[in-house]
Amino acid sequence: MSAKLEKVLYTAHTTTVGARSGHGRSDDGSLDVQLSTPGSGKPGTNPEQLFAVGYSACFMGAIGLAGKKLALRIPEDTAVDASVSLGKVDNDSHFALAVTLNVRLPGLSEEQRETLLAAAHATCPYSRAITGNIEVTLLSQG
């Protein structure tokens, strides 16, 4: 069951033409990208890369919020490496995604990192949107 937004904080507007070999642009012009099929060697990015950047940025924000809630100081050099894999499931009849987020949190103990990532994953809008639909692996290192 999806949650109805009670208060809209921001709405992104984009237009894409040409599918995976096309072009995408935001209405304000701040995003303007050439698209290419993964592995094609052609110039441009692909939807999986865009999703990886968006998810990792959102997850970092959720880490900051979780840190405040848990009274943990988040290291300035925290980083999230996101891997988004495109593959096939159901005897190769459907496409699906899988995500790995590898979070570098230098100076925090393993227990602190695990607690922080669980709290961030529970609140991150991307994590919440894909729960039950996309396999997500959370990794952390100090």
Coordinates of N, CA, C and O in Angstrom, one line a residue:
M1 N 0.8 -1.2 0.0 CA 0.0 0.0 0.0 C 0.9 1.2 0.0 O 1.8 1.4 0.8
S2 N 0.7 2.1 -0.9 CA 1.5 3.3 -1.0 C 1.0 4.4 0.0 O -0.2 4.5 0.3
A3 N 1.9 5.3 0.4 CA 1.6 6.3 1.3 C 1.2 7.6 0.5 O 2.0 7.9 -0.4
K4 N 0.2 8.3 0.9 CA -0.2 9.5 0.2 C 0.6 10.6 0.9 O 0.7 10.7 2.1
L5 N 1.1 11.5 0.0 CA 1.9 12.6 0.5 C 1.0 13.6 1.2 O -0.1 14.0 0.6
E6 N 1.3 14.0 2.4 CA 0.5 14.9 3.1 C 1.0 16.4 2.8 O 0.2 17.3 2.9
K7 N 2.2 16.5 2.6 CA 2.8 17.8 2.3 C 3.9 17.6 1.2 O 4.9 16.9 1.5
V8 N 3.8 18.2 0.1 CA 4.8 18.1 -1.0 C 5.9 19.1 -0.7 O 5.6 20.3 -0.6
L9 N 7.1 18.6 -0.6 CA 8.3 19.5 -0.4 C 9.0 19.9 -1.7 O 9.6 20.9 -1.7
Y10 N 8.9 19.0 -2.7 CA 9.5 19.3 -4.0 C 9.0 18.4 -5.0 O 8.7 17.2 -4.7
T11 N 8.9 18.8 -6.2 CA 8.5 18.0 -7.3 C 9.5 18.2 -8.5 O 9.7 19.3 -8.9
A12 N 10.1 17.1 -8.9 CA 11.0 17.2 -10.1 C 10.2 17.0 -11.4 O 9.3 16.2 -11.4
H13 N 10.6 17.8 -12.4 CA 9.9 17.6 -13.7 C 11.0 17.4 -14.8 O 11.9 18.2 -14.9
T14 N 10.9 16.3 -15.5 CA 11.8 16.0 -16.6 C 11.1 15.5 -17.8 O 9.9 15.1 -17.7
T15 N 11.8 15.5 -18.9 CA 11.3 15.0 -20.2 C 12.4 14.2 -20.8 O 13.5 14.6 -20.9
T16 N 12.0 13.0 -21.2 CA 13.0 12.1 -21.9 C 12.4 11.7 -23.2 O 11.2 11.4 -23.3
V17 N 13.2 11.7 -24.2 CA 12.9 11.3 -25.6 C 13.9 10.2 -26.0 O 15.1 10.3 -25.6
G18 N 13.5 9.3 -26.8 CA 14.5 8.3 -27.4 C 14.9 7.2 -26.4 O 15.8 6.4 -26.7
A19 N 14.2 7.0 -25.3 CA 14.4 5.9 -24.4 C 15.9 5.8 -24.0 O 16.5 6.8 -23.7
R20 N 16.5 4.6 -24.0 CA 17.8 4.4 -23.5 C 18.9 5.0 -24.4 O 20.1 5.1 -24.0
S21 N 18.6 5.3 -25.6 CA 19.5 5.9 -26.5 C 19.1 7.4 -26.8 O 19.5 7.9 -27.9
G22 N 18.4 8.0 -25.9 CA 17.9 9.3 -26.2 C 18.5 10.4 -25.4 O 19.7 10.5 -25.2
H23 N 17.7 11.3 -24.9 CA 18.1 12.5 -24.2 C 17.1 12.8 -23.1 O 15.9 12.7 -23.3
G24 N 17.6 13.2 -21.9 CA 16.8 13.6 -20.8 C 17.1 15.0 -20.3 O 18.3 15.4 -20.3
R25 N 16.1 15.8 -19.9 CA 16.3 17.1 -19.4 C 15.3 17.5 -18.4 O 14.1 17.1 -18.5
S26 N 15.8 18.2 -17.4 CA 14.8 18.8 -16.4 C 14.2 20.1 -16.9 O 14.8 20.7 -17.7
D27 N 13.1 20.4 -16.4 CA 12.4 21.6 -16.9 C 13.2 22.9 -16.6 O 13.0 23.9 -17.3
D28 N 14.0 22.9 -15.5 CA 14.8 24.1 -15.2 C 16.2 24.1 -15.9 O 17.0 25.0 -15.7
G29 N 16.5 23.0 -16.6 CA 17.8 22.9 -17.3 C 19.0 22.5 -16.5 O 20.1 22.4 -17.0
S30 N 18.8 22.3 -15.2 CA 19.9 21.9 -14.4 C 20.4 20.5 -14.7 O 21.5 20.1 -14.4
L31 N 19.5 19.6 -15.2 CA 19.9 18.3 -15.6 C 19.7 18.2 -17.1 O 18.6 18.5 -17.6
D32 N 20.7 17.8 -17.9 CA 20.6 17.7 -19.3 C 21.6 16.6 -19.8 O 22.8 16.9 -19.8
V33 N 21.1 15.5 -20.0 CA 22.0 14.3 -20.2 C 21.6 13.6 -21.5 O 20.5 13.4 -21.9
Q34 N 22.7 13.1 -22.1 CA 22.6 12.2 -23.2 C 22.5 10.8 -22.6 O 23.3 10.5 -21.7
L35 N 21.6 10.0 -23.1 CA 21.5 8.6 -22.6 C 22.1 7.6 -23.6 O 22.1 7.8 -24.8
S36 N 22.6 6.5 -23.0 CA 23.1 5.4 -23.9 C 22.8 4.1 -23.2 O 22.7 4.1 -21.9
T37 N 22.7 3.1 -23.9 CA 22.5 1.7 -23.4 C 23.7 1.3 -22.6 O 24.8 1.4 -23.1
P38 N 23.5 0.7 -21.4 CA 24.7 0.2 -20.7 C 25.5 -0.8 -21.5 O 25.0 -1.6 -22.2
G39 N 26.8 -0.6 -21.5 CA 27.8 -1.4 -22.2 C 27.9 -1.1 -23.7 O 28.6 -1.8 -24.4
S40 N 27.2 -0.1 -24.2 CA 27.2 0.2 -25.6 C 28.5 0.9 -26.1 O 28.8 0.9 -27.2
G41 N 29.2 1.5 -25.1 CA 30.4 2.3 -25.5 C 30.0 3.6 -26.1 O 31.0 4.4 -26.4
K42 N 28.8 3.9 -26.2 CA 28.4 5.2 -26.8 C 28.4 6.3 -25.7 O 28.3 6.0 -24.5
P43 N 28.6 7.5 -26.1 CA 28.6 8.6 -25.0 C 27.3 8.7 -24.3 O 26.3 8.5 -25.0
G44 N 27.3 9.1 -23.1 CA 26.1 9.3 -22.3 C 26.1 8.4 -21.1 O 26.9 7.5 -20.9
T45 N 25.1 8.7 -20.3 CA 24.8 7.9 -19.1 C 23.6 7.0 -19.3 O 23.1 7.0 -20.4
N46 N 23.3 6.2 -18.3 CA 22.1 5.3 -18.4 C 21.3 5.5 -17.2 O 21.7 6.0 -16.1
P47 N 20.0 5.0 -17.2 CA 19.1 5.1 -16.1 C 19.7 4.5 -14.8 O 19.4 5.0 -13.7
E48 N 20.5 3.4 -14.9 CA 21.0 2.7 -13.7 C 22.0 3.6 -13.0 O 22.0 3.7 -11.8
Q49 N 22.8 4.3 -13.8 CA 23.8 5.3 -13.2 C 23.0 6.4 -12.5 O 23.4 6.9 -11.4
L50 N 22.0 6.9 -13.2 CA 21.2 8.0 -12.6 C 20.6 7.6 -11.3 O 20.5 8.4 -10.3
F51 N 20.0 6.4 -11.3 CA 19.4 5.9 -10.1 C 20.4 5.7 -9.0 O 20.1 6.1 -7.8
A52 N 21.6 5.2 -9.3 CA 22.6 5.0 -8.3 C 23.0 6.4 -7.7 O 23.2 6.5 -6.4
V53 N 23.2 7.4 -8.5 CA 23.5 8.7 -7.9 C 22.4 9.3 -7.0 O 22.6 9.8 -5.9
G54 N 21.2 9.2 -7.5 CA 20.1 9.7 -6.8 C 19.9 8.9 -5.4 O 19.7 9.5 -4.4
Y55 N 20.0 7.6 -5.5 CA 19.8 6.8 -4.3 C 20.9 7.1 -3.3 O 20.6 7.3 -2.1
S56 N 22.1 7.1 -3.7 CA 23.2 7.3 -2.8 C 23.2 8.7 -2.2 O 23.5 8.8 -1.0
A57 N 22.8 9.7 -2.9 CA 22.7 11.1 -2.4 C 21.5 11.1 -1.3 O 21.7 11.7 -0.2
C58 N 20.4 10.5 -1.6 CA 19.3 10.4 -0.7 C 19.7 9.7 0.6 O 19.3 10.1 1.7
F59 N 20.4 8.5 0.4 CA 20.7 7.7 1.5 C 21.7 8.4 2.4 O 21.6 8.3 3.6
M60 N 22.6 9.2 1.8 CA 23.5 10.0 2.7 C 22.8 11.0 3.5 O 23.1 11.3 4.7
G61 N 21.7 11.6 2.9 CA 20.9 12.6 3.7 C 20.2 11.8 4.8 O 20.1 12.4 6.0
A62 N 19.7 10.6 4.6 CA 19.1 9.8 5.6 C 20.1 9.4 6.7 O 19.7 9.4 7.9
I63 N 21.3 9.2 6.4 CA 22.4 8.9 7.3 C 22.5 10.1 8.3 O 22.6 10.0 9.5
G64 N 22.5 11.3 7.7 CA 22.7 12.6 8.5 C 21.5 12.7 9.5 O 21.7 13.0 10.7
L65 N 20.3 12.5 9.0 CA 19.1 12.5 9.9 C 19.2 11.5 11.0 O 18.9 11.7 12.2
A66 N 19.6 10.3 10.6 CA 19.6 9.2 11.6 C 20.7 9.5 12.6 O 20.6 9.2 13.8
G67 N 21.8 10.1 12.2 CA 22.9 10.4 13.1 C 22.4 11.4 14.2 O 22.8 11.3 15.3
K68 N 21.7 12.4 13.7 CA 21.1 13.4 14.7 C 20.2 12.7 15.7 O 20.3 12.9 16.9
K69 N 19.3 11.8 15.2 CA 18.4 11.1 16.1 C 19.1 10.2 17.1 O 18.7 10.0 18.2
L70 N 20.2 9.6 16.6 CA 21.0 8.6 17.4 C 22.1 9.3 18.2 O 22.8 8.6 18.9
A71 N 22.2 10.6 18.1 CA 23.3 11.4 18.7 C 24.7 10.8 18.3 O 25.6 10.7 19.2
L72 N 24.8 10.5 17.0 CA 26.1 10.1 16.5 C 26.6 11.1 15.6 O 25.9 11.6 14.7
R73 N 27.9 11.5 15.7 CA 28.5 12.5 14.8 C 28.9 11.7 13.6 O 29.6 10.8 13.6
I74 N 28.4 12.2 12.4 CA 28.7 11.6 11.1 C 30.0 12.2 10.6 O 30.1 13.4 10.5
P75 N 31.0 11.3 10.3 CA 32.3 11.8 9.8 C 32.1 12.7 8.5 O 31.3 12.4 7.7
E76 N 32.9 13.7 8.4 CA 32.8 14.6 7.2 C 33.2 13.9 6.0 O 32.6 14.2 4.9
D77 N 34.0 12.9 6.0 CA 34.4 12.1 4.8 C 33.6 10.9 4.6 O 34.0 9.9 3.9
T78 N 32.4 10.9 5.1 CA 31.4 9.8 4.8 C 31.2 9.7 3.3 O 31.0 10.8 2.7
A79 N 31.1 8.6 2.8 CA 30.8 8.4 1.3 C 29.9 7.2 1.1 O 30.0 6.2 1.9
V80 N 29.1 7.2 0.1 CA 28.3 6.1 -0.3 C 28.6 5.7 -1.7 O 28.5 6.5 -2.6
D81 N 29.1 4.5 -1.9 CA 29.3 3.9 -3.2 C 28.1 3.1 -3.5 O 27.8 2.1 -2.8
A82 N 27.5 3.4 -4.6 CA 26.2 2.7 -5.0 C 26.5 1.9 -6.3 O 27.1 2.4 -7.2
S83 N 26.1 0.6 -6.3 CA 26.1 -0.2 -7.4 C 24.7 -0.6 -7.8 O 24.0 -1.2 -6.9
V84 N 24.2 -0.4 -9.0 CA 22.9 -0.7 -9.4 C 23.1 -1.7 -10.6 O 23.6 -1.4 -11.6
S85 N 22.6 -2.9 -10.4 CA 22.7 -4.0 -11.4 C 21.4 -4.2 -12.1 O 20.3 -4.2 -11.4
L86 N 21.4 -4.3 -13.4 CA 20.3 -4.6 -14.2 C 20.4 -6.1 -14.6 O 21.4 -6.5 -15.1
G87 N 19.3 -6.9 -14.4 CA 19.4 -8.3 -14.8 C 18.0 -8.8 -15.1 O 17.1 -8.1 -15.2
K88 N 18.0 -10.1 -15.3 CA 16.8 -10.8 -15.6 C 16.4 -11.7 -14.5 O 17.2 -12.3 -13.8
V89 N 15.0 -11.9 -14.3 CA 14.5 -12.8 -13.4 C 13.3 -13.6 -14.0 O 13.0 -13.3 -15.2
D90 N 12.7 -14.5 -13.3 CA 11.6 -15.3 -13.8 C 11.9 -16.0 -15.1 O 11.2 -15.7 -16.1
N91 N 13.0 -16.8 -15.0 CA 13.4 -17.5 -16.3 C 13.6 -16.6 -17.4 O 13.2 -16.8 -18.6
D92 N 14.3 -15.5 -17.1 CA 14.7 -14.5 -18.1 C 13.5 -13.8 -18.8 O 13.7 -13.3 -19.9
S93 N 12.3 -13.8 -18.2 CA 11.2 -13.2 -18.9 C 11.0 -11.7 -18.4 O 10.2 -11.0 -19.0
H94 N 11.6 -11.3 -17.3 CA 11.4 -9.9 -16.8 C 12.8 -9.3 -16.4 O 13.7 -10.0 -15.9
F95 N 12.9 -8.0 -16.5 CA 14.1 -7.3 -16.1 C 13.9 -6.9 -14.6 O 12.7 -6.6 -14.2
A96 N 14.9 -6.8 -13.9 CA 14.9 -6.4 -12.5 C 16.2 -5.6 -12.1 O 17.2 -5.7 -12.9
L97 N 16.2 -4.9 -11.0 CA 17.3 -4.3 -10.5 C 17.8 -4.8 -9.2 O 16.9 -5.4 -8.4
A98 N 19.0 -4.7 -8.8 CA 19.6 -5.0 -7.5 C 20.5 -3.9 -7.1 O 21.2 -3.3 -8.0
V99 N 20.5 -3.5 -5.9 CA 21.4 -2.4 -5.4 C 22.3 -2.8 -4.3 O 21.9 -3.6 -3.4
T100 N 23.5 -2.4 -4.3 CA 24.4 -2.5 -3.2 C 24.9 -1.1 -2.8 O 25.3 -0.3 -3.7
L101 N 24.7 -0.7 -1.6 CA 25.2 0.5 -1.0 C 26.3 0.2 -0.1 O 26.1 -0.5 0.9
N102 N 27.5 0.7 -0.4 CA 28.7 0.4 0.5 C 29.0 1.8 1.1 O 29.5 2.7 0.4
V103 N 28.8 1.9 2.4 CA 28.9 3.2 3.1 C 30.2 3.2 3.9 O 30.5 2.3 4.7
R104 N 31.0 4.3 3.6 CA 32.3 4.5 4.4 C 32.0 5.5 5.5 O 31.7 6.6 5.2
L105 N 32.1 5.0 6.7 CA 31.9 5.8 7.9 C 33.1 5.7 8.8 O 33.1 5.0 9.8
P106 N 34.2 6.4 8.4 CA 35.5 6.3 9.2 C 35.3 6.8 10.6 O 34.7 7.8 10.9
G107 N 35.9 6.0 11.5 CA 35.9 6.4 12.9 C 34.7 5.8 13.7 O 34.7 6.0 15.0
L108 N 33.7 5.2 13.1 CA 32.6 4.6 13.8 C 32.8 3.2 14.0 O 33.4 2.5 13.1
S109 N 32.3 2.6 15.1 CA 32.4 1.2 15.4 C 31.5 0.4 14.5 O 30.6 1.0 13.9
E110 N 31.7 -0.9 14.4 CA 30.8 -1.7 13.5 C 29.4 -1.6 14.0 O 28.4 -1.5 13.3
E111 N 29.2 -1.6 15.4 CA 27.9 -1.6 15.9 C 27.2 -0.2 15.6 O 26.0 -0.2 15.3
Q112 N 27.9 0.9 15.7 CA 27.4 2.2 15.4 C 27.0 2.3 13.9 O 26.0 2.8 13.6
R113 N 27.9 1.7 13.1 CA 27.6 1.7 11.6 C 26.3 0.9 11.3 O 25.5 1.4 10.5
E114 N 26.2 -0.2 11.9 CA 25.0 -1.1 11.6 C 23.7 -0.4 12.1 O 22.7 -0.4 11.4
T115 N 23.8 0.2 13.3 CA 22.6 0.9 13.8 C 22.2 2.1 12.9 O 21.1 2.3 12.6
L116 N 23.2 2.8 12.5 CA 23.0 4.0 11.7 C 22.5 3.6 10.3 O 21.5 4.2 9.9
L117 N 23.0 2.6 9.7 CA 22.5 2.2 8.4 C 21.1 1.6 8.5 O 20.3 1.9 7.6
A118 N 20.8 0.9 9.5 CA 19.4 0.4 9.7 C 18.4 1.5 9.8 O 17.3 1.5 9.2
A119 N 18.8 2.5 10.6 CA 17.9 3.7 10.8 C 17.8 4.5 9.5 O 16.7 5.0 9.1
A120 N 18.9 4.7 8.8 CA 18.8 5.4 7.5 C 18.0 4.7 6.5 O 17.2 5.3 5.8
H121 N 18.1 3.4 6.4 CA 17.4 2.6 5.5 C 15.9 2.6 5.8 O 15.1 2.6 4.8
A122 N 15.5 2.7 7.0 CA 14.1 2.8 7.4 C 13.5 4.1 7.1 O 12.2 4.2 6.9
T123 N 14.3 5.2 6.9 CA 13.7 6.5 6.7 C 14.0 7.0 5.3 O 13.2 7.9 4.8
C124 N 14.9 6.5 4.6 CA 15.3 7.0 3.2 C 14.1 6.8 2.3 O 13.6 5.7 2.1
P125 N 13.6 7.9 1.6 CA 12.5 7.7 0.7 C 12.8 6.7 -0.5 O 11.9 6.0 -0.9
Y126 N 14.0 6.6 -0.9 CA 14.3 5.7 -2.0 C 14.2 4.2 -1.4 O 13.7 3.4 -2.1
S127 N 14.8 4.0 -0.2 CA 14.8 2.7 0.4 C 13.3 2.3 0.6 O 12.9 1.1 0.3
R128 N 12.5 3.2 1.1 CA 11.1 2.9 1.4 C 10.4 2.6 0.1 O 9.5 1.7 0.0
A129 N 10.7 3.3 -1.0 CA 10.0 3.1 -2.3 C 10.3 1.7 -2.9 O 9.4 1.2 -3.5
I130 N 11.5 1.2 -2.7 CA 11.8 0.0 -3.4 C 11.7 -1.3 -2.5 O 11.9 -2.4 -3.0
T131 N 11.4 -1.1 -1.2 CA 11.4 -2.2 -0.3 C 10.4 -3.3 -0.8 O 9.2 -2.9 -1.2
G132 N 10.8 -4.5 -0.9 CA 10.0 -5.6 -1.4 C 10.0 -5.7 -2.9 O 9.4 -6.6 -3.5
N133 N 10.6 -4.8 -3.6 CA 10.7 -4.8 -5.1 C 12.1 -5.0 -5.6 O 12.3 -5.5 -6.7
I134 N 13.1 -4.4 -4.9 CA 14.5 -4.5 -5.4 C 15.3 -5.0 -4.2 O 15.2 -4.5 -3.1
E135 N 16.2 -6.0 -4.5 CA 17.1 -6.5 -3.5 C 18.1 -5.4 -3.2 O 18.8 -4.9 -4.1
V136 N 18.3 -5.0 -1.9 CA 19.2 -4.0 -1.5 C 20.2 -4.7 -0.5 O 19.7 -5.3 0.5
T137 N 21.5 -4.5 -0.7 CA 22.5 -5.0 0.2 C 23.2 -3.8 0.7 O 23.7 -2.9 0.0
L138 N 23.2 -3.7 2.1 CA 23.9 -2.6 2.8 C 25.2 -3.1 3.3 O 25.2 -4.1 4.1
L139 N 26.3 -2.4 3.0 CA 27.6 -2.8 3.5 C 28.2 -1.5 4.2 O 27.9 -0.4 3.7
S140 N 29.1 -1.7 5.1 CA 29.7 -0.5 5.7 C 31.1 -0.9 6.1 O 31.5 -2.0 6.3
Q141 N 31.9 0.2 6.1 CA 33.3 0.1 6.5 C 33.7 1.3 7.3 O 33.1 2.4 7.1
G142 N 34.7 1.1 8.2 CA 35.1 2.2 9.0 C 36.2 3.0 8.4 O 36.6 2.9 7.2

